[in-house]
Amino acid sequence: SEYTRLALAKAAYDRLFTWIVQQINAAIAAGSAHRGSLIGVLDIYGFEIFDTNSCEQFCINYCNEKLQQLFIELVMRQEQEEYAREGIQWTPVEYFNNRVICELVDAPHKGLVAVMDEACLNPTKISEEQLVEAFDERLGSHPHYTSQQLAPADKTLAHRRDFRITHYAADVTYSIVGFTDKNKDSLWQDLKRLLRSSTNKSLSDMWPEDAEDIQKTSKRPATAATLFRGSMAALVAGQASKEPFYVRCVKPNPAQTPRAWDERLVRRQVAYLGLVENVRLRRAGFAQRTRYDRFLRRYKMLSQYTWPNFRGGVERDAVAVLLRDSRVTDVQFGHTKLFIRSARTIHALEAARAELIPSIVVLLQKLWRGTLALQRYRKMRAALTIYNAWKRYKFRRYITELQTELRRGSGTVMRWPAAPRGVAVPLLQAAYRRWRAWLVLRAVPREQWPQLRLKVCAASALRGRRSQWGASRVWAGDYLALDTYNPRAAVYRSALSTLLRGGGRALFSCRVHKFNRHNKMAERCLLLTDTALYKLDASTFKPLKKPTPVTEVGCVRVMSGSAQLVVLAVPSARNDLVLALSPPASSQDLVGELVGTLAHAYHRLSGSDLAVEVESGATTRCMLGGKSRALQLPAAPAPGLPTFTSAHDVITYHPPAAHA
């Protein structure tokens, strides 16, 4: 009970600390547009060597061993392997690889952590003296492990209490006292479920284990060393996937006083941080390595033989010609990259490039300005030709006849007179239509023209055939993005940005009640984009199945009354979309807006008009599951939400009273 109480307090502190960190990270998290430009900082204190070193110092020093191993892998080993892989003449720099020390600690079944877990999870109680004996038995032959039993002559080690690990930094003697208790975690799953059921929401959110099956409550929790080892594995994996930059800090004196320099302490830190080998590697290495294609693209203007393009062979030959022409010698040619030894050479190449860039910019500006001048000249010649043709007599006569017709019709050409040969009658008629359209549209604000275009498409299909189609109201289009219509508009906008990441935009969206081939009604969301129709989940707004291309819509069937019922026929799928639209208010109509938007998108993609059928009665038809079925409206409206009923092959849509 005492162990369980202490484990509960320790776990609560740990979860509270982790919860605070998560809240801070969520508050300062960068947006998705900046995920690729983040900088993370990992601050590690370093090795801890005290008079008495326990389990805490063991974990901290193991962390430093793993990070030193990562430093060796990323900086020392990979750089030298790249030289060997590229065939560069290189004298290898010797360095100590501490992989053997890491394996001493975290090797499966035989490392120190594995032996500690066996002792802590053993049904019978094992004393800490027996744990040291287990260490000696398993790891007695390891060169970096020793104890008093393995080295009887070493009197600095207490018998059956101390053991020593030769870390890459220094030898550290650990006392086994307290190792077993600190490694155990007596917090069982039932206690985690208890804390999950707390009425304090913050405390409850810290314990998500209630999702576990009840049969798992008897499972032993992982030990502290195992959890720490897993955390270190995740940390190393995350660091290995990033581009690291190291800042090595050296403590000048143990007293933390100014102007005090402990040379012995500094030398030891420089040695165990691997700084000597790193400096030796950097001094003997190369300042820059670049692929041949990138180097050629950046510096090809420095040689007349490579500018604007090299025609003598592969990119490596072009780079060799460029360097020979620039008199650069301190380089080596790898199989795929060019290695430049001195940073002074790189600065010289950049300075020469910067000097030539202005002249290249002037050349490009000259060519582009000449192209623009030529285009303007051609337009002037074309305008002059049109002007000369316009002055001809027959054309003047035709224009006079048109003016007479305009005066007779009070600005309207009732009959176009016969045109002389050579007169661009379609051009004049197009200009006349634009002028007439301007007379009509000049009273309409410019920003309303796109919506007016959609209303014209809807009017051509529904005017005179349907009682209401929303001509008098403003069309919002993407209703799901409106907070007044959709309480989860923020979730929808996030899902929409993910869905349309490849391009496109939302033209129309709303909530619908969909009737499927299984005679079931489901609440869905309809989304119309530039190219396709999407059926979305009503809560997560994620696409259901594959979208339907706009060009595959055969026709649209609607009723002549005010019922918000739409049938989108899809002949290729043999399964029509039977939808009941949910407008933002009971007095509004969304059928006309959907028909106009869909017809405009269909004409833009296919070049032809979308077929729209308006049923004057109370019955229409649809295709569900490859079978033609009748779709009708009831004789009297029903209060409440819209519903569908099915009897035999007849489907009845019951609209709300406001849309009946």
XYZ file of C-alpha atoms in Angstrom:
660
model
C 0.000 0.000 0.000
C 2.849 2.381 0.791
C 4.482 1.663 -2.581
C 1.137 2.188 -4.331
C 0.594 5.511 -2.543
C 4.051 6.759 -3.507
C 3.615 5.550 -7.095
C 0.268 7.380 -7.301
C 1.807 10.651 -6.091
C 4.769 10.280 -8.455
C 2.522 9.463 -11.431
C 0.193 12.385 -10.672
C 3.152 14.781 -10.614
C 4.473 13.293 -13.875
C 1.094 13.490 -15.620
C 0.553 17.061 -14.406
C 3.970 18.116 -15.694
C 3.333 16.393 -19.054
C -0.151 17.945 -19.290
C 1.231 21.456 -18.724
C 3.875 20.909 -21.414
C 1.209 19.700 -23.864
C -0.979 22.738 -23.183
C 1.963 25.093 -23.801
C 2.913 23.255 -27.003
C -0.673 23.442 -28.247
C -0.803 27.177 -27.530
C 2.421 28.013 -29.366
C 2.141 25.391 -32.121
C 2.887 26.656 -35.628
C 0.343 26.359 -38.411
C 0.494 23.748 -41.141
C 2.022 26.293 -43.528
C 5.110 26.639 -41.286
C 5.686 22.996 -40.333
C 8.765 22.798 -42.558
C 10.489 25.833 -41.005
C 10.600 24.923 -37.326
C 13.638 25.008 -35.028
C 13.743 22.749 -31.971
C 16.147 23.093 -29.036
C 17.282 20.110 -26.965
C 19.097 21.175 -23.795
C 21.028 18.401 -22.001
C 22.830 19.098 -18.710
C 25.553 16.473 -19.156
C 27.100 13.711 -17.116
C 26.448 13.541 -13.366
C 29.155 12.083 -11.140
C 28.542 12.423 -7.391
C 29.970 10.783 -4.323
C 26.909 8.508 -4.306
C 25.316 7.815 -7.695
C 21.905 6.131 -7.772
C 19.262 5.206 -10.337
C 18.676 8.865 -11.331
C 22.345 9.378 -12.276
C 22.280 6.019 -14.079
C 19.380 7.178 -16.325
C 20.898 10.643 -16.915
C 24.285 9.214 -17.896
C 22.599 6.645 -20.169
C 20.797 9.549 -21.879
C 24.154 11.257 -22.504
C 25.576 8.002 -23.880
C 22.713 7.706 -26.397
C 23.057 11.318 -27.509
C 26.828 10.917 -27.858
C 26.196 7.826 -29.989
C 23.839 9.886 -32.168
C 26.515 12.590 -32.449
C 29.045 9.981 -33.578
C 26.599 8.532 -36.119
C 25.561 11.890 -37.608
C 28.823 13.822 -37.477
C 31.808 11.527 -37.295
C 30.851 8.299 -39.024
C 28.507 9.558 -41.774
C 30.887 12.256 -42.952
C 33.791 9.849 -43.298
C 31.553 7.263 -44.955
C 30.503 9.889 -47.504
C 34.148 10.509 -48.408
C 34.690 6.786 -48.909
C 31.461 6.431 -50.876
C 32.372 9.288 -53.206
C 35.913 7.957 -53.762
C 37.681 10.958 -52.176
C 41.293 10.621 -51.055
C 41.017 10.671 -47.288
C 42.944 9.617 -44.205
C 40.409 8.274 -41.682
C 40.239 10.002 -38.288
C 40.161 7.531 -35.425
C 37.473 8.042 -32.791
C 35.857 6.027 -30.013
C 32.418 4.587 -30.801
C 30.408 4.247 -27.608
C 27.879 1.802 -29.085
C 29.309 -0.919 -26.833
C 28.438 1.158 -23.721
C 24.858 1.763 -24.938
C 24.430 -1.956 -25.572
C 25.698 -2.634 -22.043
C 22.695 -0.691 -20.750
C 19.842 -1.321 -23.213
C 20.659 -4.607 -24.958
C 17.579 -6.900 -24.996
C 17.662 -9.818 -22.513
C 21.215 -9.136 -21.346
C 21.615 -5.406 -20.694
C 21.445 -3.722 -17.315
C 17.858 -2.560 -17.895
C 16.747 -6.069 -18.881
C 18.326 -7.595 -15.758
C 16.700 -4.915 -13.562
C 13.285 -5.591 -15.107
C 13.619 -9.318 -14.471
C 14.395 -8.612 -10.828
C 11.536 -6.115 -10.402
C 8.948 -8.279 -12.203
C 9.997 -11.506 -10.449
C 7.143 -12.903 -8.306
C 9.604 -13.604 -5.490
C 11.325 -10.649 -3.867
C 14.952 -10.289 -4.965
C 17.268 -8.241 -2.799
C 19.502 -5.541 -4.198
C 22.579 -7.630 -3.300
C 21.190 -10.415 -5.474
C 20.674 -7.835 -8.249
C 24.404 -6.999 -8.184
C 25.165 -10.708 -8.367
C 22.853 -10.959 -11.402
C 24.749 -8.051 -13.007
C 28.055 -9.843 -12.362
C 26.749 -13.097 -13.792
C 25.349 -11.585 -16.989
C 27.875 -8.810 -17.632
C 31.029 -10.040 -15.915
C 32.874 -10.378 -19.221
C 31.942 -6.916 -20.502
C 35.006 -4.610 -20.709
C 33.058 -1.553 -19.482
C 31.499 -3.170 -16.389
C 33.123 -4.133 -13.119
C 32.295 -4.705 -9.449
C 34.144 -5.661 -6.280
C 33.475 -9.330 -6.906
C 34.985 -9.108 -10.419
C 37.916 -6.923 -9.267
C 38.742 -7.922 -5.672
C 41.838 -5.715 -5.656
C 39.732 -2.570 -6.151
C 38.920 -1.510 -2.591
C 36.981 1.593 -3.715
C 33.997 -0.615 -4.584
C 31.761 -1.839 -1.746
C 31.140 -5.580 -1.862
C 27.679 -6.551 -3.217
C 26.632 -2.880 -3.247
C 28.639 -0.930 -5.836
C 29.254 -1.518 -9.512
C 31.169 0.638 -11.991
C 30.495 1.527 -15.635
C 33.267 2.918 -17.823
C 31.334 5.613 -19.690
C 32.829 7.460 -22.633
C 33.162 10.472 -20.341
C 34.560 8.872 -17.206
C 34.239 5.943 -14.805
C 31.102 6.217 -12.659
C 30.495 4.109 -9.549
C 26.802 3.411 -8.837
C 25.328 2.322 -5.527
C 22.652 -0.371 -5.881
C 20.818 0.928 -2.788
C 17.325 2.041 -3.837
C 17.621 0.833 -7.461
C 14.789 -1.724 -7.137
C 12.333 0.603 -5.411
C 12.992 3.466 -7.825
C 12.611 1.183 -10.830
C 9.243 -0.270 -9.787
C 5.967 1.290 -10.785
C 3.175 0.115 -8.493
C 0.485 2.163 -10.214
C -1.947 -0.435 -11.537
C -4.462 -0.033 -14.310
C -7.422 0.061 -11.903
C -5.957 3.154 -10.226
C -5.576 4.785 -13.637
C -9.254 4.062 -14.326
C -10.147 5.530 -10.937
C -8.361 8.803 -11.753
C -9.935 8.833 -15.207
C -13.383 8.870 -13.552
C -12.536 12.030 -11.575
C -15.014 14.923 -11.804
C -12.053 17.270 -12.325
C -11.867 17.433 -16.124
C -8.178 18.386 -16.218
C -7.275 15.451 -13.967
C -9.508 13.112 -15.967
C -7.868 14.143 -19.274
C -4.451 13.132 -17.910
C -5.522 9.473 -17.603
C -6.899 8.170 -20.911
C -6.437 4.516 -19.860
C -10.185 3.916 -19.452
C -10.235 2.956 -23.131
C -8.304 -0.204 -22.238
C -10.172 -3.471 -21.935
C -11.109 -4.361 -18.350
C -9.172 -7.615 -18.658
C -5.953 -5.596 -18.904
C -6.285 -4.085 -15.461
C -4.214 -6.921 -13.990
C -1.300 -6.355 -16.357
C 1.856 -5.198 -14.622
C 2.884 -1.648 -15.487
C 6.228 -1.083 -17.198
C 9.210 -0.255 -14.993
C 10.752 3.201 -14.818
C 13.924 2.037 -16.595
C 11.912 0.482 -19.442
C 9.844 3.650 -19.852
C 13.013 5.751 -19.850
C 14.630 3.479 -22.431
C 11.561 3.760 -24.679
C 11.524 7.530 -24.262
C 15.200 7.695 -25.225
C 14.550 5.558 -28.313
C 11.803 7.960 -29.417
C 14.044 10.981 -28.745
C 16.937 9.517 -30.744
C 14.608 8.582 -33.617
C 13.255 12.134 -33.747
C 16.743 13.661 -33.613
C 18.000 11.342 -36.368
C 15.241 12.582 -38.719
C 16.287 16.236 -38.351
C 19.295 18.283 -39.424
C 21.310 18.776 -36.217
C 23.478 21.697 -35.158
C 25.502 21.156 -31.984
C 26.515 23.703 -29.331
C 28.995 22.086 -26.949
C 29.259 23.842 -23.573
C 32.373 23.477 -21.414
C 32.310 24.235 -17.672
C 35.488 26.258 -16.830
C 35.446 25.471 -13.096
C 33.291 23.503 -10.633
C 32.774 26.493 -8.320
C 30.866 28.546 -10.967
C 32.995 31.624 -10.300
C 34.211 34.157 -12.882
C 37.836 34.325 -14.146
C 38.629 30.827 -12.838
C 40.016 28.233 -15.260
C 40.457 24.603 -14.222
C 42.604 23.245 -17.033
C 42.312 19.625 -15.893
C 38.515 19.853 -15.784
C 38.369 21.528 -19.206
C 40.714 18.970 -20.772
C 38.589 16.120 -19.444
C 35.380 17.679 -20.854
C 36.996 18.312 -24.237
C 38.110 14.685 -24.286
C 34.812 13.060 -23.359
C 32.778 15.386 -25.639
C 34.824 14.202 -28.632
C 35.776 17.761 -29.555
C 39.372 16.866 -30.442
C 38.286 14.271 -32.999
C 35.577 16.587 -34.331
C 37.988 19.502 -34.826
C 40.515 17.180 -36.457
C 37.787 15.900 -38.796
C 36.640 19.410 -39.707
C 40.135 20.701 -40.365
C 40.992 17.736 -42.559
C 37.603 17.753 -44.347
C 35.949 19.941 -46.951
C 34.092 23.213 -46.450
C 31.351 22.402 -48.970
C 30.069 19.459 -50.985
C 27.546 20.009 -53.781
C 25.998 17.871 -56.486
C 27.351 18.619 -59.945
C 23.985 19.717 -61.350
C 23.392 22.231 -58.530
C 26.912 23.623 -58.726
C 26.615 24.025 -62.499
C 23.243 25.795 -62.289
C 24.585 28.290 -59.755
C 27.992 29.134 -61.237
C 27.742 28.359 -64.976
C 27.775 32.065 -65.873
C 31.433 32.272 -64.708
C 32.718 30.567 -67.871
C 32.016 31.266 -71.496
C 32.129 27.515 -72.194
C 29.264 26.704 -69.797
C 27.052 29.784 -70.319
C 24.206 29.647 -71.163
C 24.463 25.861 -71.676
C 27.297 23.319 -71.850
C 27.238 21.092 -74.914
C 30.392 19.072 -74.442
C 29.254 16.149 -72.231
C 27.971 15.296 -68.796
C 27.600 17.718 -65.887
C 30.848 16.578 -64.246
C 32.769 17.534 -67.402
C 31.033 20.912 -67.426
C 32.043 21.547 -63.793
C 35.643 20.576 -64.581
C 35.714 23.044 -67.505
C 34.176 25.781 -65.332
C 36.728 25.298 -62.525
C 39.627 25.157 -64.959
C 38.467 28.381 -66.589
C 38.071 29.978 -63.122
C 41.522 28.655 -62.006
C 40.143 26.817 -58.964
C 42.365 23.935 -57.830
C 41.594 23.053 -54.178
C 38.748 20.677 -55.073
C 38.226 16.950 -55.416
C 35.783 15.225 -57.751
C 33.564 12.549 -56.228
C 31.282 10.177 -58.039
C 28.221 12.440 -57.670
C 29.463 15.552 -55.820
C 32.118 18.222 -55.979
C 34.114 18.713 -52.747
C 35.602 22.180 -52.106
C 38.191 22.266 -49.363
C 38.587 25.978 -48.569
C 35.818 28.385 -47.619
C 37.869 31.136 -49.266
C 37.282 29.456 -52.641
C 33.520 29.477 -52.051
C 33.579 33.186 -51.179
C 35.558 33.930 -54.350
C 33.047 32.040 -56.513
C 30.128 33.847 -54.863
C 31.793 37.232 -55.347
C 32.413 36.538 -59.053
C 28.823 35.385 -59.479
C 27.431 38.480 -57.709
C 29.490 40.676 -60.048
C 27.973 39.062 -63.155
C 24.350 38.945 -61.996
C 23.560 42.637 -62.823
C 24.699 42.251 -66.441
C 22.601 39.076 -66.812
C 19.574 40.888 -65.386
C 20.081 43.752 -67.845
C 20.273 41.244 -70.727
C 17.002 39.598 -69.693
C 15.304 42.974 -69.273
C 16.494 44.039 -72.723
C 15.106 40.909 -74.375
C 11.774 41.148 -72.573
C 11.344 44.856 -73.315
C 12.076 44.167 -76.964
C 9.395 41.472 -76.973
C 6.849 43.848 -75.426
C 7.702 46.559 -77.965
C 7.253 44.083 -80.828
C 3.851 43.059 -79.476
C 2.731 46.673 -79.185
C 3.895 47.367 -82.744
C 1.921 44.427 -84.118
C -1.195 45.596 -82.299
C -0.755 49.073 -83.787
C -0.414 47.660 -87.300
C -3.545 45.522 -86.780
C -5.497 48.527 -85.502
C -4.335 50.601 -88.500
C -5.481 47.897 -90.910
C -8.883 47.710 -89.274
C -9.167 51.485 -89.327
C -8.392 51.690 -93.048
C -10.897 48.955 -93.843
C -13.498 50.691 -91.720
C -13.271 53.814 -93.876
C -14.336 52.026 -96.972
C -17.516 53.103 -98.574
C -19.503 49.899 -98.341
C -18.780 49.558 -94.691
C -19.915 53.147 -94.081
C -23.111 52.404 -95.903
C -23.751 49.305 -93.788
C -23.122 51.254 -90.612
C -25.574 53.889 -91.729
C -28.232 51.231 -92.248
C -27.570 49.848 -88.784
C -27.935 53.324 -87.303
C -31.221 53.741 -89.049
C -32.402 50.390 -87.675
C -31.324 51.402 -84.189
C -33.239 54.685 -84.396
C -36.289 52.884 -85.680
C -36.183 50.325 -82.870
C -35.292 52.846 -80.119
C -31.907 51.260 -79.496
C -32.859 47.724 -80.508
C -31.972 46.074 -83.827
C -35.136 44.240 -84.817
C -33.704 43.022 -88.122
C -30.092 42.950 -89.186
C -29.720 44.267 -92.759
C -27.873 42.262 -95.381
C -24.181 42.991 -95.042
C -21.787 43.614 -97.902
C -19.156 41.007 -98.563
C -16.145 41.284 -96.303
C -17.885 43.004 -93.402
C -17.374 41.268 -90.055
C -21.041 40.879 -89.175
C -20.421 38.435 -86.238
C -18.021 40.969 -84.775
C -20.613 43.735 -85.001
C -23.312 41.491 -83.591
C -21.052 40.489 -80.679
C -20.298 44.156 -80.019
C -24.016 44.916 -80.152
C -24.805 42.114 -77.700
C -22.085 43.339 -75.339
C -23.482 46.839 -75.562
C -27.000 45.630 -74.843
C -25.667 43.533 -71.970
C -23.845 46.574 -70.635
C -27.088 48.548 -70.659
C -28.662 45.842 -68.519
C -25.683 45.187 -66.248
C -24.608 48.743 -65.558
C -27.190 48.949 -62.796
C -25.772 45.800 -61.172
C -22.609 46.124 -59.001
C -19.568 44.436 -60.483
C -19.066 42.117 -57.507
C -22.549 40.625 -58.110
C -21.859 39.581 -61.695
C -20.586 36.046 -60.873
C -23.748 35.380 -58.847
C -25.874 36.914 -61.578
C -24.277 34.515 -64.068
C -25.339 31.578 -61.863
C -28.861 32.984 -61.554
C -29.082 33.302 -65.337
C -28.151 29.607 -65.632
C -30.820 28.737 -63.078
C -33.406 30.964 -64.749
C -32.845 29.357 -68.156
C -33.742 25.994 -66.611
C -36.343 26.848 -63.934
C -38.022 30.146 -64.770
C -41.702 29.580 -65.482
C -41.390 25.916 -64.506
C -40.850 26.151 -60.726
C -42.628 28.420 -58.290
C -39.549 29.310 -56.229
C -35.858 29.140 -57.080
C -34.249 31.840 -54.914
C -33.934 34.596 -57.496
C -34.558 37.418 -55.049
C -32.061 36.489 -52.329
C -28.262 36.572 -52.152
C -26.627 33.207 -52.873
C -23.919 32.325 -50.362
C -22.739 29.167 -52.126
C -20.578 27.492 -49.467
C -23.155 27.406 -46.659
C -21.221 24.865 -44.565
C -18.513 27.496 -44.054
C -21.025 29.863 -42.407
C -21.097 29.780 -38.605
C -24.775 30.789 -38.637
C -25.671 27.715 -40.714
C -23.114 25.176 -39.533
C -22.071 25.166 -35.835
C -19.014 23.071 -36.796
C -17.888 25.437 -39.525
C -14.308 25.513 -38.209
C -14.041 21.709 -38.514
C -15.488 21.899 -42.017
C -13.038 24.588 -43.128
C -10.122 22.507 -41.834
C -11.373 19.380 -43.630
C -12.003 21.413 -46.804
C -8.435 22.761 -46.857
C -7.157 19.170 -46.649
C -9.567 17.927 -49.315
C -8.754 20.717 -51.808
C -5.011 20.744 -51.145
C -4.334 19.809 -54.773
C -6.362 22.764 -56.090
C -9.933 23.798 -56.711
C -12.519 25.670 -54.664
C -15.899 25.030 -53.103
C -18.794 26.364 -55.244
C -21.754 25.096 -53.216
C -22.288 23.139 -49.995
C -25.159 22.417 -47.641
C -26.616 19.747 -45.393
C -28.848 17.143 -47.056
C -30.902 14.086 -46.236
C -29.872 11.338 -48.656
C -32.005 8.331 -49.585
C -29.977 5.325 -50.771
C -30.642 2.115 -52.611
C -31.101 0.237 -49.301
C -34.239 2.324 -48.537
C -32.481 4.170 -45.740
C -32.151 7.889 -45.121
C -28.930 9.366 -43.743
C -27.904 12.915 -42.878
C -25.007 13.953 -45.111
C -23.366 17.046 -46.518
C -23.171 17.880 -50.235
C -20.095 19.670 -51.630
C -19.809 20.912 -55.213
C -16.319 21.948 -56.377
C -14.996 23.062 -59.748
C -14.808 19.472 -60.985
C -16.692 17.042 -58.740
C -19.539 16.369 -56.334
C -18.634 15.078 -52.859
C -20.765 13.341 -50.261
C -19.375 14.286 -46.848
C -19.911 12.878 -43.384
C -22.228 15.160 -41.419
C -19.971 15.384 -38.371
C -16.361 14.995 -39.607
C -16.932 16.418 -43.149
C -14.699 13.740 -44.640
C -15.529 12.364 -48.129
C -17.631 9.215 -48.309
C -16.570 6.954 -51.201
C -15.262 8.454 -54.421
C -16.426 11.855 -55.688
C -18.690 12.081 -58.724
C -17.212 14.144 -61.601
C -19.485 16.968 -62.711
C -19.319 15.795 -66.330
C -20.841 12.406 -65.339
C -24.108 14.009 -64.173
C -26.713 13.074 -66.786
C -29.517 15.365 -65.702
C -31.111 17.053 -62.707
C -34.747 16.374 -61.731
C -36.656 18.757 -59.441
C -40.299 19.400 -58.578
C -42.305 22.410 -59.741
C -43.370 23.231 -56.175
C -41.274 24.466 -53.280
C -40.093 21.009 -52.090
C -36.307 20.924 -51.626
C -36.032 17.569 -53.436
C -33.302 17.039 -56.049
C -32.406 13.932 -58.060
C -28.927 13.993 -59.623
C -28.915 11.311 -62.306
C -25.543 9.561 -62.774
C -25.950 7.099 -65.693
C -22.434 5.662 -65.396
C -23.017 4.594 -61.788
C -26.650 3.444 -62.314
C -27.278 4.896 -58.884
C -28.755 8.422 -58.698
C -28.288 10.851 -55.820
C -31.686 11.415 -54.162
C -31.265 14.425 -51.895
C -33.460 16.593 -49.693
C -31.689 19.919 -49.212
C -31.663 21.645 -45.816
C -31.766 25.431 -46.407
C -30.465 27.871 -43.781
C -34.023 29.068 -43.105
C -37.389 27.516 -43.753
C -38.372 30.318 -46.132
C -35.345 29.996 -48.379
C -34.868 27.828 -51.445
C -31.574 26.075 -52.288
C -32.741 24.112 -55.335
C -32.306 27.018 -57.735
C -28.855 27.848 -56.398
C -27.717 24.212 -56.714
C -29.118 23.910 -60.254
C -27.557 27.196 -61.381
C -24.137 26.438 -59.883
C -24.090 22.870 -61.222
C -25.279 23.927 -64.700
C -22.595 26.621 -64.919
C -19.838 24.198 -63.835
C -21.128 21.544 -66.253
C -21.104 23.979 -69.206
C -17.608 25.204 -68.319
C -16.202 21.654 -68.234
C -18.107 19.975 -71.088
C -19.087 22.883 -73.330
C -22.734 21.734 -73.427
C -25.862 22.509 -71.388
C -26.925 20.389 -68.435
C -30.311 18.696 -68.817
C -32.807 19.879 -66.155
C -36.206 18.169 -65.806
C -38.922 19.957 -63.808
C -41.847 17.691 -62.945
C -45.130 19.617 -63.006
C -46.937 16.955 -60.978
C -46.058 15.307 -57.689
C -44.138 12.361 -59.150
C -40.704 11.957 -60.685
C -38.311 9.041 -61.109
C -34.858 7.946 -60.016
C -32.417 5.059 -60.537
C -31.291 3.239 -57.362
C -29.250 0.040 -57.443
C -29.686 -0.232 -61.222
C -33.480 -0.238 -60.882
C -35.867 2.539 -61.918
C -38.151 3.676 -59.078
C -40.888 6.266 -58.709
C -40.404 9.228 -56.379
C -43.489 11.154 -55.248
C -44.657 13.821 -52.827
C -47.483 13.182 -50.316
C -50.884 14.793 -50.609
C -50.482 16.695 -47.330
C -47.301 17.948 -45.609
C -46.066 16.463 -42.341
C -44.589 18.531 -39.507
C -41.022 17.993 -38.354
C -37.874 17.043 -40.238
C -37.975 15.726 -43.819
C -38.328 11.963 -44.148
C -38.435 9.301 -46.854
C -40.676 6.239 -46.896
C -40.626 3.342 -49.336
C -43.375 0.944 -50.366
C -42.633 -1.540 -53.142
C -40.921 0.493 -55.883
C -42.428 3.839 -54.872
C -40.476 6.281 -52.704
C -42.379 9.038 -50.903
C -40.642 12.184 -49.723
C -42.328 13.950 -46.807
C -41.053 17.538 -46.719
C -41.486 19.884 -43.758
C -44.630 21.951 -43.737
C -42.725 25.103 -44.813
C -41.462 23.398 -48.006
C -44.542 21.414 -48.933
